[in-house]
PDB file of N, CA and C in Angstrom:
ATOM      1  N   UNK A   1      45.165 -18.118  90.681  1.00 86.00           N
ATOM      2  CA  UNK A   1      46.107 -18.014  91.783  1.00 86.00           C
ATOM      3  C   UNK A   1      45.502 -18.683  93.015  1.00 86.00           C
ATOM      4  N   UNK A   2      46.507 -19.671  93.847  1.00 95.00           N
ATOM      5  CA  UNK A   2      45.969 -20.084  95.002  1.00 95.00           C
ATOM      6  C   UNK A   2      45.615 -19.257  95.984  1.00 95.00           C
ATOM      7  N   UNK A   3      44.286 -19.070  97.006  1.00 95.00           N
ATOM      8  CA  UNK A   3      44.246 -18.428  98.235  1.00 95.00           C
ATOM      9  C   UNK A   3      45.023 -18.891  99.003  1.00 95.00           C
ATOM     10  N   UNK A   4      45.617 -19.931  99.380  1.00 95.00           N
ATOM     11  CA  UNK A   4      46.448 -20.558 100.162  1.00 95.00           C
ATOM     12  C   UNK A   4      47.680 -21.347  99.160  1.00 95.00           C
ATOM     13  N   UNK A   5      48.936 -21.320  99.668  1.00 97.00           N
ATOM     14  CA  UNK A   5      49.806 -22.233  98.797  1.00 97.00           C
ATOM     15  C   UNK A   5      51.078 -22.643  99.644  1.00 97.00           C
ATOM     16  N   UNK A   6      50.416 -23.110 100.579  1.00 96.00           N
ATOM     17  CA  UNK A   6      52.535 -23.816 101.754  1.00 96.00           C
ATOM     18  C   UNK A   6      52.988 -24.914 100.695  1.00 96.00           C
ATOM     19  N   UNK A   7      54.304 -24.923 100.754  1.00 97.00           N
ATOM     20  CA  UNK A   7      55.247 -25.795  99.954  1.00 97.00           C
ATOM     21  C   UNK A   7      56.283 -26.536 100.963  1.00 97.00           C
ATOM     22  N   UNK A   8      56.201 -27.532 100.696  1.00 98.00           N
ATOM     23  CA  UNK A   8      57.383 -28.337 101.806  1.00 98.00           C
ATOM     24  C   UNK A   8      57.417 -28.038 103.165  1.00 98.00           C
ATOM     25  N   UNK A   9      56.465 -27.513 103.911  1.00 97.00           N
ATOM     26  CA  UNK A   9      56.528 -26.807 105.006  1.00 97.00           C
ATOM     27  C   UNK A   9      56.692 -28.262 106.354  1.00 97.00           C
ATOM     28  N   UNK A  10      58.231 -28.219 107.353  1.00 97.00           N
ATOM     29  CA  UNK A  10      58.644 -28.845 108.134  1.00 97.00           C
ATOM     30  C   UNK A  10      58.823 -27.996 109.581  1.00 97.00           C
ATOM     31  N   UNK A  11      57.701 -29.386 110.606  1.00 97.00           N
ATOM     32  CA  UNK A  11      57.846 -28.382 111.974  1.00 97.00           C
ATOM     33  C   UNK A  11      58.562 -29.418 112.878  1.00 97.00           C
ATOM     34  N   UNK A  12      59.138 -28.545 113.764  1.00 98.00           N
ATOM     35  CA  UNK A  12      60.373 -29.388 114.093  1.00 98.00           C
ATOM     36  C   UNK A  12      59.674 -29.049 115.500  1.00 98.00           C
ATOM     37  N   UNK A  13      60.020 -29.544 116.780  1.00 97.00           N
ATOM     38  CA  UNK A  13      60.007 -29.377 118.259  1.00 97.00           C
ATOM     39  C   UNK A  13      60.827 -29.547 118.869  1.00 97.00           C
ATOM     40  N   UNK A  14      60.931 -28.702 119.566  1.00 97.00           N
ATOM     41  CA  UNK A  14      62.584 -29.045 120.529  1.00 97.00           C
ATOM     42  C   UNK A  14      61.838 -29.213 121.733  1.00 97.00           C
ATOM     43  N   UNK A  15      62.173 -30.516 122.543  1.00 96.00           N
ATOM     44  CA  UNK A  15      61.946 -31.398 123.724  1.00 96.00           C
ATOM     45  C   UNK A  15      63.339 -31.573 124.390  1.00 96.00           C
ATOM     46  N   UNK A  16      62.993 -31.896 125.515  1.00 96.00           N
ATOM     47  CA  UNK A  16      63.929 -32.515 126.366  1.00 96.00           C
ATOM     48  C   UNK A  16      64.984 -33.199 125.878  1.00 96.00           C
ATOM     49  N   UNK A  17      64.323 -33.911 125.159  1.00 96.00           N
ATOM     50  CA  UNK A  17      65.085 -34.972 124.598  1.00 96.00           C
ATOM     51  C   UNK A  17      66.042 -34.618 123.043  1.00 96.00           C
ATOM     52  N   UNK A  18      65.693 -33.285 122.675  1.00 96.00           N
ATOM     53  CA  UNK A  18      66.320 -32.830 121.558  1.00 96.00           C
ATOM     54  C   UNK A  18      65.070 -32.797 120.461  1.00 96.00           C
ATOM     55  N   UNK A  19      65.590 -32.331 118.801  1.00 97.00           N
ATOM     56  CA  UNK A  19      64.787 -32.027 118.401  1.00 97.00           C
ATOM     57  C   UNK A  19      63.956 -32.832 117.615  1.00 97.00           C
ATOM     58  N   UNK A  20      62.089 -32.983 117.510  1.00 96.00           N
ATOM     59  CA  UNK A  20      61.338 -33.847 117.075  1.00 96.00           C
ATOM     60  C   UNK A  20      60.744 -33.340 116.015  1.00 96.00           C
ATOM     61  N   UNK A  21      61.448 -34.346 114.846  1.00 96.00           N
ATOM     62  CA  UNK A  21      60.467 -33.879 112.935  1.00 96.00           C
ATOM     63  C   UNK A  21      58.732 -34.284 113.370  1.00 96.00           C
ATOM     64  N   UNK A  22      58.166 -33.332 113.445  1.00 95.00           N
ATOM     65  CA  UNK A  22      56.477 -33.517 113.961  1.00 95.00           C
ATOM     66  C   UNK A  22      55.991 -33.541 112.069  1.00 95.00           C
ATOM     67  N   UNK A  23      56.361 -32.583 111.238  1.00 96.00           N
ATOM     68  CA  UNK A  23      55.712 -32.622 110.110  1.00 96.00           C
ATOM     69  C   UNK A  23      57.066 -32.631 108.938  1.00 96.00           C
ATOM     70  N   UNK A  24      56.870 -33.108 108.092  1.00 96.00           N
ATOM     71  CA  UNK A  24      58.118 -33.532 107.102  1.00 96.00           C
ATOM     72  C   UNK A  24      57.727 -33.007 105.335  1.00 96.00           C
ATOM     73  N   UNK A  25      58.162 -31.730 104.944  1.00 97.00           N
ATOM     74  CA  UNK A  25      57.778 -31.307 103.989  1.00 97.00           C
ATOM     75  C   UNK A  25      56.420 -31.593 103.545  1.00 97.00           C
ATOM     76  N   UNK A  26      55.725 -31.144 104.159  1.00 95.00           N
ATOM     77  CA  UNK A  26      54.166 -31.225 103.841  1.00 95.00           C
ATOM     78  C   UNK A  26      53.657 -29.845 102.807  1.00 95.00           C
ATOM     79  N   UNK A  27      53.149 -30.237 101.679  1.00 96.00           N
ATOM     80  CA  UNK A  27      52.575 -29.120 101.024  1.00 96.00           C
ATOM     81  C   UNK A  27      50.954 -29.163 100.991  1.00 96.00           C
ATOM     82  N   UNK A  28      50.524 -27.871 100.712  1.00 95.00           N
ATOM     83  CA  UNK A  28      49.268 -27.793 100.537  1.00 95.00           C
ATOM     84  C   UNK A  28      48.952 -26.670  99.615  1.00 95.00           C
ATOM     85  N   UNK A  29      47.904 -26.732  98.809  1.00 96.00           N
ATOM     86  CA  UNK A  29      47.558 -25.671  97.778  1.00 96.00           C
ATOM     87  C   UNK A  29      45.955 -26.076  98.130  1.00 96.00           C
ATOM     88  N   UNK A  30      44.797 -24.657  98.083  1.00 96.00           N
ATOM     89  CA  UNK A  30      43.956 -24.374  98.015  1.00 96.00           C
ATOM     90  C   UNK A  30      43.143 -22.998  96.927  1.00 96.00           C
ATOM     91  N   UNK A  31      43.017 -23.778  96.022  1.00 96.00           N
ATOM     92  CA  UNK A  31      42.434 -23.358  95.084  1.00 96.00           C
ATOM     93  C   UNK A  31      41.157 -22.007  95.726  1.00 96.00           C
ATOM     94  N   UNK A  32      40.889 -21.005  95.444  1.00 94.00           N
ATOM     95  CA  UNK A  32      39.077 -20.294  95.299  1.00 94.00           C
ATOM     96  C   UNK A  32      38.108 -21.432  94.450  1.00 94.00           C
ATOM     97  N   UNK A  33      37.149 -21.637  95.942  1.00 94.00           N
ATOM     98  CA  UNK A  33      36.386 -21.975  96.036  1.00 94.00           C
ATOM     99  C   UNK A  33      36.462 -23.789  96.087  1.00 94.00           C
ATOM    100  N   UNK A  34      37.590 -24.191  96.447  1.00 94.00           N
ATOM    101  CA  UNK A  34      37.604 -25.623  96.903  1.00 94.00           C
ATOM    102  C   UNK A  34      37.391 -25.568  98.595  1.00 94.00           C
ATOM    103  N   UNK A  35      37.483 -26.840  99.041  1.00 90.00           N
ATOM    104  CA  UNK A  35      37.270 -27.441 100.247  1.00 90.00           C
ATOM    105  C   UNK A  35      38.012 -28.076 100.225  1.00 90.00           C
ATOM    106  N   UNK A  36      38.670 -28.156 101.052  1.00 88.00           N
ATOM    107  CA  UNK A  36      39.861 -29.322 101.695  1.00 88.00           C
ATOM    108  C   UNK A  36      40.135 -29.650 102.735  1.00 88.00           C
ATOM    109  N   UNK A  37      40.404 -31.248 102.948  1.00 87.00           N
ATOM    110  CA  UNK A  37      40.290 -31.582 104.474  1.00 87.00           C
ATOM    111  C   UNK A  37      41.779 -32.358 104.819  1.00 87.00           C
ATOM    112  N   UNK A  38      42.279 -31.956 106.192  1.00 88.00           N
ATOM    113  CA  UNK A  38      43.399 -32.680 106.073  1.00 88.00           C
ATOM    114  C   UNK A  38      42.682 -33.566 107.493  1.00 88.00           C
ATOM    115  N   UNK A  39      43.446 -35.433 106.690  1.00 90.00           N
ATOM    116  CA  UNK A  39      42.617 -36.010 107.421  1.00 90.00           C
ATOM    117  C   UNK A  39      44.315 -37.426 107.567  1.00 90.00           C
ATOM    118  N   UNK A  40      44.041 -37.952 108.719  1.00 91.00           N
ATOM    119  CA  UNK A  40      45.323 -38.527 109.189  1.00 91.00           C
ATOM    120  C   UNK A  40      44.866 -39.408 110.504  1.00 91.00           C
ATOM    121  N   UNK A  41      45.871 -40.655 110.489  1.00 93.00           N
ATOM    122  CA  UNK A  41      45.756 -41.142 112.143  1.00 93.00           C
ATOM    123  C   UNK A  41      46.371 -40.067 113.197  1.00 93.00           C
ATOM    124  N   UNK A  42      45.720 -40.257 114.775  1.00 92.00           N
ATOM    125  CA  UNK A  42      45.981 -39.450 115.399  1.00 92.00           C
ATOM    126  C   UNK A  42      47.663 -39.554 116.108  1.00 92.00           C
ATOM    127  N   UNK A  43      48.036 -38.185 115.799  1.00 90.00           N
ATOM    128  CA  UNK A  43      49.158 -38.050 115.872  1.00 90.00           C
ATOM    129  C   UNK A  43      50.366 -38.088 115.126  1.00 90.00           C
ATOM    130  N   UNK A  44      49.238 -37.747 113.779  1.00 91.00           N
ATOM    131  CA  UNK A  44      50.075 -37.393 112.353  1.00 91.00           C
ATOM    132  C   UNK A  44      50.927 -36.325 112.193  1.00 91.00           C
ATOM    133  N   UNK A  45      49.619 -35.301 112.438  1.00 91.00           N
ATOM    134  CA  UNK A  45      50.423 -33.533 112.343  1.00 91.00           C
ATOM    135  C   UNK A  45      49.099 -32.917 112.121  1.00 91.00           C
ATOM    136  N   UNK A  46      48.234 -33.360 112.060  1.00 92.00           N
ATOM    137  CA  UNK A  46      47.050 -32.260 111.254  1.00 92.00           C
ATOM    138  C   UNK A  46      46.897 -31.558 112.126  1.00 92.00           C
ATOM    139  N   UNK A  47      46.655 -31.329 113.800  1.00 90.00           N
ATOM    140  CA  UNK A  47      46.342 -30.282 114.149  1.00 90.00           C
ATOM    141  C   UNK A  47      47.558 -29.442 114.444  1.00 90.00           C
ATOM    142  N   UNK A  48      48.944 -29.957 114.300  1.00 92.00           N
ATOM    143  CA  UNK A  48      49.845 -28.799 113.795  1.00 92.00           C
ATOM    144  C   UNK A  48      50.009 -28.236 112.519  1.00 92.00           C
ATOM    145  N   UNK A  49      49.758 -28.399 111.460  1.00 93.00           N
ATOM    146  CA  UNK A  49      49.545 -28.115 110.038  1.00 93.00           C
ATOM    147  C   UNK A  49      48.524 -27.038 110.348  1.00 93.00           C
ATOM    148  N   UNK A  50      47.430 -27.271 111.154  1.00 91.00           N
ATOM    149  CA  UNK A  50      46.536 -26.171 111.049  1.00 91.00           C
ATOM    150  C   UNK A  50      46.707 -24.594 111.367  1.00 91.00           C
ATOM    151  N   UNK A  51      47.484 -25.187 112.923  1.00 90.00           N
ATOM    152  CA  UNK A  51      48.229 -24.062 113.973  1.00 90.00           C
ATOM    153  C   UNK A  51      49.244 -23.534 113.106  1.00 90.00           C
ATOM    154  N   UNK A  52      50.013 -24.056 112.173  1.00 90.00           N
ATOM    155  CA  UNK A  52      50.826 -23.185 111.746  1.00 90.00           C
ATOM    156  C   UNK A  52      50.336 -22.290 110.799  1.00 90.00           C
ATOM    157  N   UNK A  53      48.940 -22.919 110.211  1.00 89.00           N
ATOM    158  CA  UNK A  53      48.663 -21.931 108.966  1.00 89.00           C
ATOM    159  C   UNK A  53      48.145 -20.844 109.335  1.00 89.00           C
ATOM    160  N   UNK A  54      47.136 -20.785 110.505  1.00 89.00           N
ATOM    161  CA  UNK A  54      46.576 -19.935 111.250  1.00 89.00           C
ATOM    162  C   UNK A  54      47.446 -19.088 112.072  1.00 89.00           C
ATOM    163  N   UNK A  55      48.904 -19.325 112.135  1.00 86.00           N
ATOM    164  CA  UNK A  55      49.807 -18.517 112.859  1.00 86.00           C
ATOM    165  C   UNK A  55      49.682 -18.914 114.603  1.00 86.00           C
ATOM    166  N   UNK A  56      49.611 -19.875 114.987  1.00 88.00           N
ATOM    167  CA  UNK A  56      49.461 -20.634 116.408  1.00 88.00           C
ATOM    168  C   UNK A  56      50.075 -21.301 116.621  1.00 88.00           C
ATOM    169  N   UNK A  57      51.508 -21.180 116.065  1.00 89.00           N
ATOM    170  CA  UNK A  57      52.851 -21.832 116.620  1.00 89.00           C
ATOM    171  C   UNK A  57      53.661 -21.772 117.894  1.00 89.00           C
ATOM    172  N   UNK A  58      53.859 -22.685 118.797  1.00 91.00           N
ATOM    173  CA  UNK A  58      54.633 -22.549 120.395  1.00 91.00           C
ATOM    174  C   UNK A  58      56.156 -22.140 119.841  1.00 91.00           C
ATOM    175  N   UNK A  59      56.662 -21.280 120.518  1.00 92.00           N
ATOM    176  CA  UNK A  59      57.748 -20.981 120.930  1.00 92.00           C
ATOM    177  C   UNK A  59      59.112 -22.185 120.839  1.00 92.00           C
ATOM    178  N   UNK A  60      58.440 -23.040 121.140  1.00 96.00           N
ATOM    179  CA  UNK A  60      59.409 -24.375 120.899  1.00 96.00           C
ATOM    180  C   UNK A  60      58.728 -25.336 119.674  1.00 96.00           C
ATOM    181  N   UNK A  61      58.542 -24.789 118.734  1.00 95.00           N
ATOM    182  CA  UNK A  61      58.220 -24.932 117.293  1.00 95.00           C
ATOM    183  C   UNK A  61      58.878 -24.171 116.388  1.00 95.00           C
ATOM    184  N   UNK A  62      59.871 -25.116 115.393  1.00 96.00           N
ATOM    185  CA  UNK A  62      60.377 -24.660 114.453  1.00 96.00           C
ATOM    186  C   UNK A  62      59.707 -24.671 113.026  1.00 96.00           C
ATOM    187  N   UNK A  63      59.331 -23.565 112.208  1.00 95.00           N
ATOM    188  CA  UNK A  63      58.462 -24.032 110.937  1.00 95.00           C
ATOM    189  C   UNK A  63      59.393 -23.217 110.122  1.00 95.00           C
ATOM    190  N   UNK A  64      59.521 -24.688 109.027  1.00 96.00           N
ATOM    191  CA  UNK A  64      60.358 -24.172 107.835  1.00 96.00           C
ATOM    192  C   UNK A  64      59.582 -24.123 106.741  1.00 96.00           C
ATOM    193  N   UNK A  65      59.734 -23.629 105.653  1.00 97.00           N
ATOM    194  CA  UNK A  65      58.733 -23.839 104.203  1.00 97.00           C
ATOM    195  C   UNK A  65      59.377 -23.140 103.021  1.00 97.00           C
ATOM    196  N   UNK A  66      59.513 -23.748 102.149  1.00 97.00           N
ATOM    197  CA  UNK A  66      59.845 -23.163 100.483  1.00 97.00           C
ATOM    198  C   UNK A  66      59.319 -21.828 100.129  1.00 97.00           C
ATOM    199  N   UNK A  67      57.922 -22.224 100.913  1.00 97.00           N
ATOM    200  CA  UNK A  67      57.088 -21.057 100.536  1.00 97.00           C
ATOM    201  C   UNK A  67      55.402 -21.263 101.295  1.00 97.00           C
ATOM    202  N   UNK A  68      55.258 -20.137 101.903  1.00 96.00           N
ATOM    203  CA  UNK A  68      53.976 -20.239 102.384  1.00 96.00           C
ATOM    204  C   UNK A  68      53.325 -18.298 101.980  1.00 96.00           C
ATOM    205  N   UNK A  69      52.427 -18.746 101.062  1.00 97.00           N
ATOM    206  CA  UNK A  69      51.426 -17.912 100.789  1.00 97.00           C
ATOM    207  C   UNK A  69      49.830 -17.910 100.939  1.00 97.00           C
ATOM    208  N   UNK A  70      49.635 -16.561 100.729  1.00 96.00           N
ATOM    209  CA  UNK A  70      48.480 -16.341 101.243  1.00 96.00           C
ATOM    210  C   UNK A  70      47.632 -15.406 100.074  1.00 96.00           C
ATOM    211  N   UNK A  71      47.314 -15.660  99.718  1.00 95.00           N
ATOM    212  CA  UNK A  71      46.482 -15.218  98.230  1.00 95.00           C
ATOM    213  C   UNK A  71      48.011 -14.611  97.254  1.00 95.00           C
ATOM    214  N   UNK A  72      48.353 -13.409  97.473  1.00 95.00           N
ATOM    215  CA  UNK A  72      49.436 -12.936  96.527  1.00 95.00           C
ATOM    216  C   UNK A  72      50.774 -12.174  97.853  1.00 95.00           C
ATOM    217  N   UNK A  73      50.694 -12.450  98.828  1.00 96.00           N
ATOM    218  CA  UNK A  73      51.012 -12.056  99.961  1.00 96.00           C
ATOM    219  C   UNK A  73      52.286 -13.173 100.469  1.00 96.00           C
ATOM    220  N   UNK A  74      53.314 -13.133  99.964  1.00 96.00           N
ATOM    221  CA  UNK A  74      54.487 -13.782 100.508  1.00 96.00           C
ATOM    222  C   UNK A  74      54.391 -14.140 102.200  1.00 96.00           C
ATOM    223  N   UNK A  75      53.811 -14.696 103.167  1.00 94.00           N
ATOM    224  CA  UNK A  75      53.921 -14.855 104.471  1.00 94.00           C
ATOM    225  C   UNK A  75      55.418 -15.164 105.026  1.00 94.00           C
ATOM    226  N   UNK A  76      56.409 -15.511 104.466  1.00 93.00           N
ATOM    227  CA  UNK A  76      57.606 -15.469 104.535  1.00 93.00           C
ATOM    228  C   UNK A  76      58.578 -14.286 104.773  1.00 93.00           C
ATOM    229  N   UNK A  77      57.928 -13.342 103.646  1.00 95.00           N
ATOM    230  CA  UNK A  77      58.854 -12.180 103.916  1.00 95.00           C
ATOM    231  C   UNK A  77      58.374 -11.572 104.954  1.00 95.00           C
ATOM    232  N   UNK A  78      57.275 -11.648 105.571  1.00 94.00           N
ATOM    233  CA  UNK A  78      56.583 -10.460 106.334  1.00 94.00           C
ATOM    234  C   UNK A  78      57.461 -10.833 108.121  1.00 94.00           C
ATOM    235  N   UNK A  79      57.841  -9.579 108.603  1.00 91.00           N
ATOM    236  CA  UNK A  79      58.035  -9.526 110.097  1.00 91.00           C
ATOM    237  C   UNK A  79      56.899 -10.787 110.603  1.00 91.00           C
ATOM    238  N   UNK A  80      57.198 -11.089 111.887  1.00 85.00           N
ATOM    239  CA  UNK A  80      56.040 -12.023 112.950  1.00 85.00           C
ATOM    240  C   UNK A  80      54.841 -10.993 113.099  1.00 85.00           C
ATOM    241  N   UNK A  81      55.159 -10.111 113.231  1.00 90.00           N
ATOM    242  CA  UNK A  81      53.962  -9.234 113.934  1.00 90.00           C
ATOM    243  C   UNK A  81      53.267  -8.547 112.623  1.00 90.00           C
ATOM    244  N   UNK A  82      53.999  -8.627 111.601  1.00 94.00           N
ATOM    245  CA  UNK A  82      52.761  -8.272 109.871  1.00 94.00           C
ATOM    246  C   UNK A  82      51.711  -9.498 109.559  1.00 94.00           C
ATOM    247  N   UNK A  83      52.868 -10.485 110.203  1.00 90.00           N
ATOM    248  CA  UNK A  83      52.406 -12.009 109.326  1.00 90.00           C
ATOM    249  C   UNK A  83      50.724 -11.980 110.213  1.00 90.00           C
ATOM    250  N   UNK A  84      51.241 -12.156 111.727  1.00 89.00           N
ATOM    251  CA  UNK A  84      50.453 -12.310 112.829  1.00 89.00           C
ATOM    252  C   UNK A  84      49.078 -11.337 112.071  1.00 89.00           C
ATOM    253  N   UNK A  85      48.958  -9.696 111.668  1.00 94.00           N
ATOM    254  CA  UNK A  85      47.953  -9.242 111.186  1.00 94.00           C
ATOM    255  C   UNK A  85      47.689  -9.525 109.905  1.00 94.00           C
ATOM    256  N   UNK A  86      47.856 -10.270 109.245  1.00 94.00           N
ATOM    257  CA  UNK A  86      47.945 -10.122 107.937  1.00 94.00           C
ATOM    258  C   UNK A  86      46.481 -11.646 107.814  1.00 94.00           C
ATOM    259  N   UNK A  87      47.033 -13.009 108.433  1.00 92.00           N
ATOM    260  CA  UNK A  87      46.885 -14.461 108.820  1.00 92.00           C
ATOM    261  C   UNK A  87      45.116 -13.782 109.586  1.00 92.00           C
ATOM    262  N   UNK A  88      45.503 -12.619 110.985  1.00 91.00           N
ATOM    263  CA  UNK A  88      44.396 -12.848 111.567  1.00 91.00           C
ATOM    264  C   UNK A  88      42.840 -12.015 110.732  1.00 91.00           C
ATOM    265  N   UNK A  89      43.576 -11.289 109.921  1.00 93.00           N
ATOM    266  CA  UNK A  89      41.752 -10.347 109.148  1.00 93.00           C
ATOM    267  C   UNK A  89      41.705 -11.640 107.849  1.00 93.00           C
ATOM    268  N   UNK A  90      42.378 -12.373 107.210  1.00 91.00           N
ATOM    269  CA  UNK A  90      42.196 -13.507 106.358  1.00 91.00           C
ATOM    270  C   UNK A  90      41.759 -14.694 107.086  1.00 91.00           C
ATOM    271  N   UNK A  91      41.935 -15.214 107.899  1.00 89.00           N
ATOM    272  CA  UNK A  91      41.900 -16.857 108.261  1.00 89.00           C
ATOM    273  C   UNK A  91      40.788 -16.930 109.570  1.00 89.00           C
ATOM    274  N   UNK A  92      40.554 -18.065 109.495  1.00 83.00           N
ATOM    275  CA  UNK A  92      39.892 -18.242 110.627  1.00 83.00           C
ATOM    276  C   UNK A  92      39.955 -19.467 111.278  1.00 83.00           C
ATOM    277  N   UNK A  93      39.967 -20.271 112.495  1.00 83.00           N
ATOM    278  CA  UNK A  93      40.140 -21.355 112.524  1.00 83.00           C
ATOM    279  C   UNK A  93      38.690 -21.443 113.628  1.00 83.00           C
ATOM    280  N   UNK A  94      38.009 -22.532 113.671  1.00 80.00           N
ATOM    281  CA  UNK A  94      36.926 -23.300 114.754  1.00 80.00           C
ATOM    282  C   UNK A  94      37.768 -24.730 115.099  1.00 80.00           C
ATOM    283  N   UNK A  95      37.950 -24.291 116.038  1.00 77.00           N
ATOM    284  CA  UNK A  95      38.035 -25.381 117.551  1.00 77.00           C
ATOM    285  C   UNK A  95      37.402 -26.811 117.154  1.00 77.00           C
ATOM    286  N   UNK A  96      37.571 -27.562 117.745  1.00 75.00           N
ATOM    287  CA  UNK A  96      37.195 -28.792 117.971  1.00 75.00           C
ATOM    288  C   UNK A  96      36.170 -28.779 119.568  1.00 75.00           C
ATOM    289  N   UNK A  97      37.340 -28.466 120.509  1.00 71.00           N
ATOM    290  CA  UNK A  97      37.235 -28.240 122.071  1.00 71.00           C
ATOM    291  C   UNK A  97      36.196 -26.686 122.048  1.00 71.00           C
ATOM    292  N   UNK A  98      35.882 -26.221 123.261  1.00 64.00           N
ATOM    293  CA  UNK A  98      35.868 -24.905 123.222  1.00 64.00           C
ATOM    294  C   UNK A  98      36.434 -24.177 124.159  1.00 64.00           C
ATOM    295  N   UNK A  99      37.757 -24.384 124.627  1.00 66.00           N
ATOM    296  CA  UNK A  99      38.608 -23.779 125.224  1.00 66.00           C
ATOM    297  C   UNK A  99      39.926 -23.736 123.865  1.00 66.00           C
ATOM    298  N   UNK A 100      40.873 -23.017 123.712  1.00 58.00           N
ATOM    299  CA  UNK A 100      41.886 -22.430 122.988  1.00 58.00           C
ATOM    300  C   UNK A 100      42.740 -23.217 123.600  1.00 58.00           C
ATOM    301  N   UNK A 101      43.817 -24.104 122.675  1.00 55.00           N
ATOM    302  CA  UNK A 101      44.873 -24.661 123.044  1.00 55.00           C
ATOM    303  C   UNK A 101      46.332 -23.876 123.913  1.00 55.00           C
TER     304      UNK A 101
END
């Protein structure tokens, strides 16, 4: 079973200007005990792909997905505020910067 498994997962932004496809059915599966790197020119999506997996989505971010799991843990069905505890005792993310976006 994957520790991680998003399927088709699309983040949308609503701007000024109306709404912007930032990520376009992007999947990811992470096996126990692989490493994986998501790697892209800048201004692909990777550091939104990250924010969403980690649960660090803006308010004016839409995230859709087939399916986003978390070891055997549906992240879909769960309320914001289960998902929110559920994402923060599992995941962890390190910065690039060391101030928090």
């Amino acid at each position: 079973m994957p520790v991680l498994d998003f399927r088709h997962v699309t983040i949308e932004i609503e701007t000024p200007q109306g709404l912007v496809k930032a990520v376009d059915r992007m999947s990811l599966t992470i096996n126990e005990g692989e490493i994986r790197g998501l790697v892209g020119e800048s201004g692909s999506g990777k550091s939104l792909i990250a924010k969403a997996i980690v649960g660090l989505s803006k308010e004016n971010w839409r995230i859709t997905a087939d399916r986003m799991r978390l070891g055997d843990i549906d992240l879909l069905a769960l309320k914001p505020k289960e998902r929110r505890k559920v994402i923060a005792e599992q995941i962890a993310m390190i910065f690039q910067e060391l101030y928090l976006p």
